[in-house]
mmCIF file with all atom_site columns, C-alpha atoms in Angstrom:
data_model
loop_
_atom_site.group_PDB
_atom_site.id
_atom_site.type_symbol
_atom_site.label_atom_id
_atom_site.label_alt_id
_atom_site.label_comp_id
_atom_site.label_asym_id
_atom_site.label_entity_id
_atom_site.label_seq_id
_atom_site.pdbx_PDB_ins_code
_atom_site.Cartn_x
_atom_site.Cartn_y
_atom_site.Cartn_z
_atom_site.occupancy
_atom_site.B_iso_or_equiv
_atom_site.pdbx_formal_charge
_atom_site.auth_seq_id
_atom_site.auth_comp_id
_atom_site.auth_asym_id
_atom_site.auth_atom_id
_atom_site.pdbx_PDB_model_num
ATOM 1   C CA . UNK A 1 1   ? -23.948 9.534   32.986 1.00 82.00 ? 1   UNK A CA 1
ATOM 2   C CA . UNK A 1 2   ? -20.522 8.130   32.098 1.00 93.00 ? 2   UNK A CA 1
ATOM 3   C CA . UNK A 1 3   ? -19.873 6.903   28.555 1.00 94.00 ? 3   UNK A CA 1
ATOM 4   C CA . UNK A 1 4   ? -17.483 4.099   27.592 1.00 92.00 ? 4   UNK A CA 1
ATOM 5   C CA . UNK A 1 5   ? -15.829 3.742   24.169 1.00 92.00 ? 5   UNK A CA 1
ATOM 6   C CA . UNK A 1 6   ? -16.590 0.293   22.782 1.00 91.00 ? 6   UNK A CA 1
ATOM 7   C CA . UNK A 1 7   ? -15.114 0.596   19.281 1.00 90.00 ? 7   UNK A CA 1
ATOM 8   C CA . UNK A 1 8   ? -13.138 3.144   17.304 1.00 86.00 ? 8   UNK A CA 1
ATOM 9   C CA . UNK A 1 9   ? -12.235 3.673   13.674 1.00 83.00 ? 9   UNK A CA 1
ATOM 10  C CA . UNK A 1 10  ? -10.709 6.265   11.385 1.00 77.00 ? 10  UNK A CA 1
ATOM 11  C CA . UNK A 1 11  ? -13.905 6.199   9.338  1.00 78.00 ? 11  UNK A CA 1
ATOM 12  C CA . UNK A 1 12  ? -17.364 6.769   10.746 1.00 81.00 ? 12  UNK A CA 1
ATOM 13  C CA . UNK A 1 13  ? -18.890 4.436   8.157  1.00 83.00 ? 13  UNK A CA 1
ATOM 14  C CA . UNK A 1 14  ? -17.180 1.471   9.855  1.00 83.00 ? 14  UNK A CA 1
ATOM 15  C CA . UNK A 1 15  ? -19.221 2.135   13.006 1.00 89.00 ? 15  UNK A CA 1
ATOM 16  C CA . UNK A 1 16  ? -22.633 3.052   11.579 1.00 91.00 ? 16  UNK A CA 1
ATOM 17  C CA . UNK A 1 17  ? -23.924 -0.535  11.255 1.00 90.00 ? 17  UNK A CA 1
ATOM 18  C CA . UNK A 1 18  ? -22.975 -1.393  14.843 1.00 92.00 ? 18  UNK A CA 1
ATOM 19  C CA . UNK A 1 19  ? -24.546 1.839   16.100 1.00 93.00 ? 19  UNK A CA 1
ATOM 20  C CA . UNK A 1 20  ? -27.753 0.989   14.242 1.00 93.00 ? 20  UNK A CA 1
ATOM 21  C CA . UNK A 1 21  ? -27.780 -2.518  15.737 1.00 93.00 ? 21  UNK A CA 1
ATOM 22  C CA . UNK A 1 22  ? -27.305 -1.179  19.274 1.00 94.00 ? 22  UNK A CA 1
ATOM 23  C CA . UNK A 1 23  ? -30.040 1.417   18.818 1.00 94.00 ? 23  UNK A CA 1
ATOM 24  C CA . UNK A 1 24  ? -32.412 -1.276  17.525 1.00 94.00 ? 24  UNK A CA 1
ATOM 25  C CA . UNK A 1 25  ? -31.808 -3.095  20.851 1.00 92.00 ? 25  UNK A CA 1
ATOM 26  C CA . UNK A 1 26  ? -32.791 0.072   22.729 1.00 94.00 ? 26  UNK A CA 1
ATOM 27  C CA . UNK A 1 27  ? -29.245 1.048   23.725 1.00 94.00 ? 27  UNK A CA 1
ATOM 28  C CA . UNK A 1 28  ? -28.414 4.747   23.474 1.00 95.00 ? 28  UNK A CA 1
ATOM 29  C CA . UNK A 1 29  ? -25.043 5.337   21.812 1.00 94.00 ? 29  UNK A CA 1
ATOM 30  C CA . UNK A 1 30  ? -23.167 8.288   20.385 1.00 94.00 ? 30  UNK A CA 1
ATOM 31  C CA . UNK A 1 31  ? -20.138 9.168   18.300 1.00 92.00 ? 31  UNK A CA 1
ATOM 32  C CA . UNK A 1 32  ? -17.230 11.062  19.818 1.00 90.00 ? 32  UNK A CA 1
ATOM 33  C CA . UNK A 1 33  ? -14.943 13.101  17.503 1.00 84.00 ? 33  UNK A CA 1
ATOM 34  C CA . UNK A 1 34  ? -17.449 12.658  14.682 1.00 80.00 ? 34  UNK A CA 1
ATOM 35  C CA . UNK A 1 35  ? -17.104 16.152  13.241 1.00 78.00 ? 35  UNK A CA 1
ATOM 36  C CA . UNK A 1 36  ? -13.322 16.339  13.668 1.00 73.00 ? 36  UNK A CA 1
ATOM 37  C CA . UNK A 1 37  ? -12.869 13.147  11.700 1.00 62.00 ? 37  UNK A CA 1
ATOM 38  C CA . UNK A 1 38  ? -15.237 14.378  8.971  1.00 64.00 ? 38  UNK A CA 1
ATOM 39  C CA . UNK A 1 39  ? -13.426 17.691  8.534  1.00 68.00 ? 39  UNK A CA 1
ATOM 40  C CA . UNK A 1 40  ? -9.897  16.304  8.889  1.00 62.00 ? 40  UNK A CA 1
ATOM 41  C CA . UNK A 1 41  ? -10.413 12.811  7.448  1.00 59.00 ? 41  UNK A CA 1
ATOM 42  C CA . UNK A 1 42  ? -7.128  12.957  5.531  1.00 60.00 ? 42  UNK A CA 1
ATOM 43  C CA . UNK A 1 43  ? -5.182  12.881  8.832  1.00 62.00 ? 43  UNK A CA 1
ATOM 44  C CA . UNK A 1 44  ? -5.149  9.273   10.089 1.00 60.00 ? 44  UNK A CA 1
ATOM 45  C CA . UNK A 1 45  ? -4.573  10.184  13.734 1.00 60.00 ? 45  UNK A CA 1
ATOM 46  C CA . UNK A 1 46  ? -8.184  11.248  14.360 1.00 73.00 ? 46  UNK A CA 1
ATOM 47  C CA . UNK A 1 47  ? -10.483 8.450   15.462 1.00 81.00 ? 47  UNK A CA 1
ATOM 48  C CA . UNK A 1 48  ? -14.263 8.351   15.668 1.00 86.00 ? 48  UNK A CA 1
ATOM 49  C CA . UNK A 1 49  ? -15.311 6.556   18.860 1.00 90.00 ? 49  UNK A CA 1
ATOM 50  C CA . UNK A 1 50  ? -18.601 4.721   19.377 1.00 92.00 ? 50  UNK A CA 1
ATOM 51  C CA . UNK A 1 51  ? -19.655 5.185   22.996 1.00 94.00 ? 51  UNK A CA 1
ATOM 52  C CA . UNK A 1 52  ? -22.397 3.694   25.170 1.00 95.00 ? 52  UNK A CA 1
ATOM 53  C CA . UNK A 1 53  ? -23.538 4.363   28.714 1.00 94.00 ? 53  UNK A CA 1
ATOM 54  C CA . UNK A 1 54  ? -21.564 2.496   31.366 1.00 92.00 ? 54  UNK A CA 1
ATOM 55  C CA . UNK A 1 55  ? -24.619 0.580   32.618 1.00 94.00 ? 55  UNK A CA 1
ATOM 56  C CA . UNK A 1 56  ? -25.247 -0.809  29.091 1.00 93.00 ? 56  UNK A CA 1
ATOM 57  C CA . UNK A 1 57  ? -21.766 -2.312  28.695 1.00 92.00 ? 57  UNK A CA 1
ATOM 58  C CA . UNK A 1 58  ? -22.695 -5.915  29.713 1.00 91.00 ? 58  UNK A CA 1
ATOM 59  C CA . UNK A 1 59  ? -25.517 -6.049  27.121 1.00 93.00 ? 59  UNK A CA 1
ATOM 60  C CA . UNK A 1 60  ? -23.294 -4.408  24.484 1.00 92.00 ? 60  UNK A CA 1
ATOM 61  C CA . UNK A 1 61  ? -20.626 -7.041  25.186 1.00 89.00 ? 61  UNK A CA 1
ATOM 62  C CA . UNK A 1 62  ? -23.167 -9.799  24.437 1.00 89.00 ? 62  UNK A CA 1
ATOM 63  C CA . UNK A 1 63  ? -24.122 -8.101  21.154 1.00 90.00 ? 63  UNK A CA 1
ATOM 64  C CA . UNK A 1 64  ? -20.461 -7.666  20.134 1.00 87.00 ? 64  UNK A CA 1
ATOM 65  C CA . UNK A 1 65  ? -19.823 -11.372 20.764 1.00 83.00 ? 65  UNK A CA 1
ATOM 66  C CA . UNK A 1 66  ? -22.960 -12.245 18.784 1.00 85.00 ? 66  UNK A CA 1
ATOM 67  C CA . UNK A 1 67  ? -21.902 -10.097 15.805 1.00 81.00 ? 67  UNK A CA 1
ATOM 68  C CA . UNK A 1 68  ? -18.322 -11.419 15.872 1.00 76.00 ? 68  UNK A CA 1
ATOM 69  C CA . UNK A 1 69  ? -16.709 -8.078  16.741 1.00 75.00 ? 69  UNK A CA 1
ATOM 70  C CA . UNK A 1 70  ? -15.505 -9.504  20.065 1.00 75.00 ? 70  UNK A CA 1
ATOM 71  C CA . UNK A 1 71  ? -14.346 -12.973 21.059 1.00 65.00 ? 71  UNK A CA 1
ATOM 72  C CA . UNK A 1 72  ? -15.665 -14.547 24.264 1.00 67.00 ? 72  UNK A CA 1
ATOM 73  C CA . UNK A 1 73  ? -13.201 -14.466 27.165 1.00 63.00 ? 73  UNK A CA 1
ATOM 74  C CA . UNK A 1 74  ? -12.942 -18.237 27.368 1.00 56.00 ? 74  UNK A CA 1
ATOM 75  C CA . UNK A 1 75  ? -12.456 -18.827 23.648 1.00 57.00 ? 75  UNK A CA 1
ATOM 76  C CA . UNK A 1 76  ? -9.438  -20.960 22.833 1.00 67.00 ? 76  UNK A CA 1
ATOM 77  C CA . UNK A 1 77  ? -8.282  -22.565 19.635 1.00 69.00 ? 77  UNK A CA 1
ATOM 78  C CA . UNK A 1 78  ? -8.973  -26.283 19.887 1.00 77.00 ? 78  UNK A CA 1
ATOM 79  C CA . UNK A 1 79  ? -8.215  -29.087 17.485 1.00 79.00 ? 79  UNK A CA 1
ATOM 80  C CA . UNK A 1 80  ? -11.555 -30.262 16.027 1.00 78.00 ? 80  UNK A CA 1
ATOM 81  C CA . UNK A 1 81  ? -10.311 -33.869 15.818 1.00 81.00 ? 81  UNK A CA 1
ATOM 82  C CA . UNK A 1 82  ? -8.840  -34.475 19.287 1.00 83.00 ? 82  UNK A CA 1
ATOM 83  C CA . UNK A 1 83  ? -9.813  -31.351 21.288 1.00 79.00 ? 83  UNK A CA 1
ATOM 84  C CA . UNK A 1 84  ? -6.198  -30.504 22.141 1.00 81.00 ? 84  UNK A CA 1
ATOM 85  C CA . UNK A 1 85  ? -5.067  -26.944 22.872 1.00 78.00 ? 85  UNK A CA 1
ATOM 86  C CA . UNK A 1 86  ? -1.557  -27.680 21.582 1.00 80.00 ? 86  UNK A CA 1
ATOM 87  C CA . UNK A 1 87  ? -1.837  -25.985 18.205 1.00 77.00 ? 87  UNK A CA 1
ATOM 88  C CA . UNK A 1 88  ? 1.084   -24.385 16.419 1.00 77.00 ? 88  UNK A CA 1
ATOM 89  C CA . UNK A 1 89  ? 0.800   -22.019 13.471 1.00 73.00 ? 89  UNK A CA 1
ATOM 90  C CA . UNK A 1 90  ? 2.080   -23.644 10.295 1.00 73.00 ? 90  UNK A CA 1
ATOM 91  C CA . UNK A 1 91  ? 3.987   -21.091 8.236  1.00 68.00 ? 91  UNK A CA 1
ATOM 92  C CA . UNK A 1 92  ? 6.460   -21.677 5.401  1.00 71.00 ? 92  UNK A CA 1
ATOM 93  C CA . UNK A 1 93  ? 9.664   -19.649 5.069  1.00 77.00 ? 93  UNK A CA 1
ATOM 94  C CA . UNK A 1 94  ? 8.181   -17.550 2.255  1.00 77.00 ? 94  UNK A CA 1
ATOM 95  C CA . UNK A 1 95  ? 5.028   -16.886 4.300  1.00 70.00 ? 95  UNK A CA 1
ATOM 96  C CA . UNK A 1 96  ? 7.195   -15.899 7.294  1.00 73.00 ? 96  UNK A CA 1
ATOM 97  C CA . UNK A 1 97  ? 8.998   -13.306 5.170  1.00 80.00 ? 97  UNK A CA 1
ATOM 98  C CA . UNK A 1 98  ? 5.677   -12.011 3.815  1.00 75.00 ? 98  UNK A CA 1
ATOM 99  C CA . UNK A 1 99  ? 4.278   -11.911 7.345  1.00 73.00 ? 99  UNK A CA 1
ATOM 100 C CA . UNK A 1 100 ? 7.312   -9.970  8.603  1.00 80.00 ? 100 UNK A CA 1
ATOM 101 C CA . UNK A 1 101 ? 6.927   -7.277  5.945  1.00 80.00 ? 101 UNK A CA 1
ATOM 102 C CA . UNK A 1 102 ? 3.141   -7.225  6.395  1.00 74.00 ? 102 UNK A CA 1
ATOM 103 C CA . UNK A 1 103 ? 3.594   -6.539  10.114 1.00 74.00 ? 103 UNK A CA 1
ATOM 104 C CA . UNK A 1 104 ? 6.049   -3.737  9.376  1.00 76.00 ? 104 UNK A CA 1
ATOM 105 C CA . UNK A 1 105 ? 3.597   -2.277  6.859  1.00 74.00 ? 105 UNK A CA 1
ATOM 106 C CA . UNK A 1 106 ? 0.691   -2.604  9.306  1.00 67.00 ? 106 UNK A CA 1
ATOM 107 C CA . UNK A 1 107 ? 2.620   -0.875  12.079 1.00 67.00 ? 107 UNK A CA 1
ATOM 108 C CA . UNK A 1 108 ? 3.500   1.998   9.787  1.00 64.00 ? 108 UNK A CA 1
ATOM 109 C CA . UNK A 1 109 ? 0.032   2.490   8.333  1.00 60.00 ? 109 UNK A CA 1
ATOM 110 C CA . UNK A 1 110 ? -2.349  1.627   11.205 1.00 56.00 ? 110 UNK A CA 1
ATOM 111 C CA . UNK A 1 111 ? -3.820  -1.399  9.385  1.00 52.00 ? 111 UNK A CA 1
ATOM 112 C CA . UNK A 1 112 ? -5.647  -3.728  11.818 1.00 54.00 ? 112 UNK A CA 1
ATOM 113 C CA . UNK A 1 113 ? -3.419  -6.650  12.750 1.00 52.00 ? 113 UNK A CA 1
ATOM 114 C CA . UNK A 1 114 ? -6.261  -9.217  12.789 1.00 54.00 ? 114 UNK A CA 1
ATOM 115 C CA . UNK A 1 115 ? -6.334  -9.172  8.970  1.00 53.00 ? 115 UNK A CA 1
ATOM 116 C CA . UNK A 1 116 ? -2.816  -10.649 8.806  1.00 53.00 ? 116 UNK A CA 1
ATOM 117 C CA . UNK A 1 117 ? -3.772  -13.982 10.363 1.00 57.00 ? 117 UNK A CA 1
ATOM 118 C CA . UNK A 1 118 ? -7.146  -14.388 8.671  1.00 58.00 ? 118 UNK A CA 1
ATOM 119 C CA . UNK A 1 119 ? -6.273  -17.503 6.634  1.00 62.00 ? 119 UNK A CA 1
ATOM 120 C CA . UNK A 1 120 ? -3.678  -19.064 8.938  1.00 69.00 ? 120 UNK A CA 1
ATOM 121 C CA . UNK A 1 121 ? -3.321  -22.848 9.178  1.00 76.00 ? 121 UNK A CA 1
ATOM 122 C CA . UNK A 1 122 ? -2.451  -24.639 12.401 1.00 79.00 ? 122 UNK A CA 1
ATOM 123 C CA . UNK A 1 123 ? -0.801  -27.957 13.180 1.00 80.00 ? 123 UNK A CA 1
ATOM 124 C CA . UNK A 1 124 ? -1.968  -30.070 16.146 1.00 83.00 ? 124 UNK A CA 1
ATOM 125 C CA . UNK A 1 125 ? 0.984   -31.416 18.138 1.00 83.00 ? 125 UNK A CA 1
ATOM 126 C CA . UNK A 1 126 ? -1.067  -34.265 19.622 1.00 84.00 ? 126 UNK A CA 1
ATOM 127 C CA . UNK A 1 127 ? -2.823  -35.855 16.629 1.00 85.00 ? 127 UNK A CA 1
ATOM 128 C CA . UNK A 1 128 ? -0.921  -34.259 13.720 1.00 81.00 ? 128 UNK A CA 1
ATOM 129 C CA . UNK A 1 129 ? -4.017  -32.771 12.066 1.00 82.00 ? 129 UNK A CA 1
ATOM 130 C CA . UNK A 1 130 ? -3.770  -29.628 9.966  1.00 80.00 ? 130 UNK A CA 1
ATOM 131 C CA . UNK A 1 131 ? -6.519  -27.177 10.885 1.00 73.00 ? 131 UNK A CA 1
ATOM 132 C CA . UNK A 1 132 ? -7.692  -23.915 9.285  1.00 71.00 ? 132 UNK A CA 1
ATOM 133 C CA . UNK A 1 133 ? -9.891  -21.518 11.242 1.00 60.00 ? 133 UNK A CA 1
#
């Protein structure tokens, strides 16, 4: 049986809820590097990996989309007013400087990059609407 890593984290606690959800759906899953990360948790290079059997991956993908851990393949940002795909991120000069230093900090400390754009606002080029996702 071949196992596929579906999610990884420096801390096992980040993966426990997802593992519990998958097991409640009848999907067998396991942690890889669990003990190494527990013993050497002060070294950020060790990752705990949540793995599932290869044949369960399609069902796991559905669950990850349902829980919000994974975006659907065909998901695009659309303007809610006109349905246009022509959205541009609206960022002031001060926010651009903050974003630049945040990216440098994130690259140096292994902080997930998705947190940086959490409260971003977008501008629709077609209708001029300002949209926040």
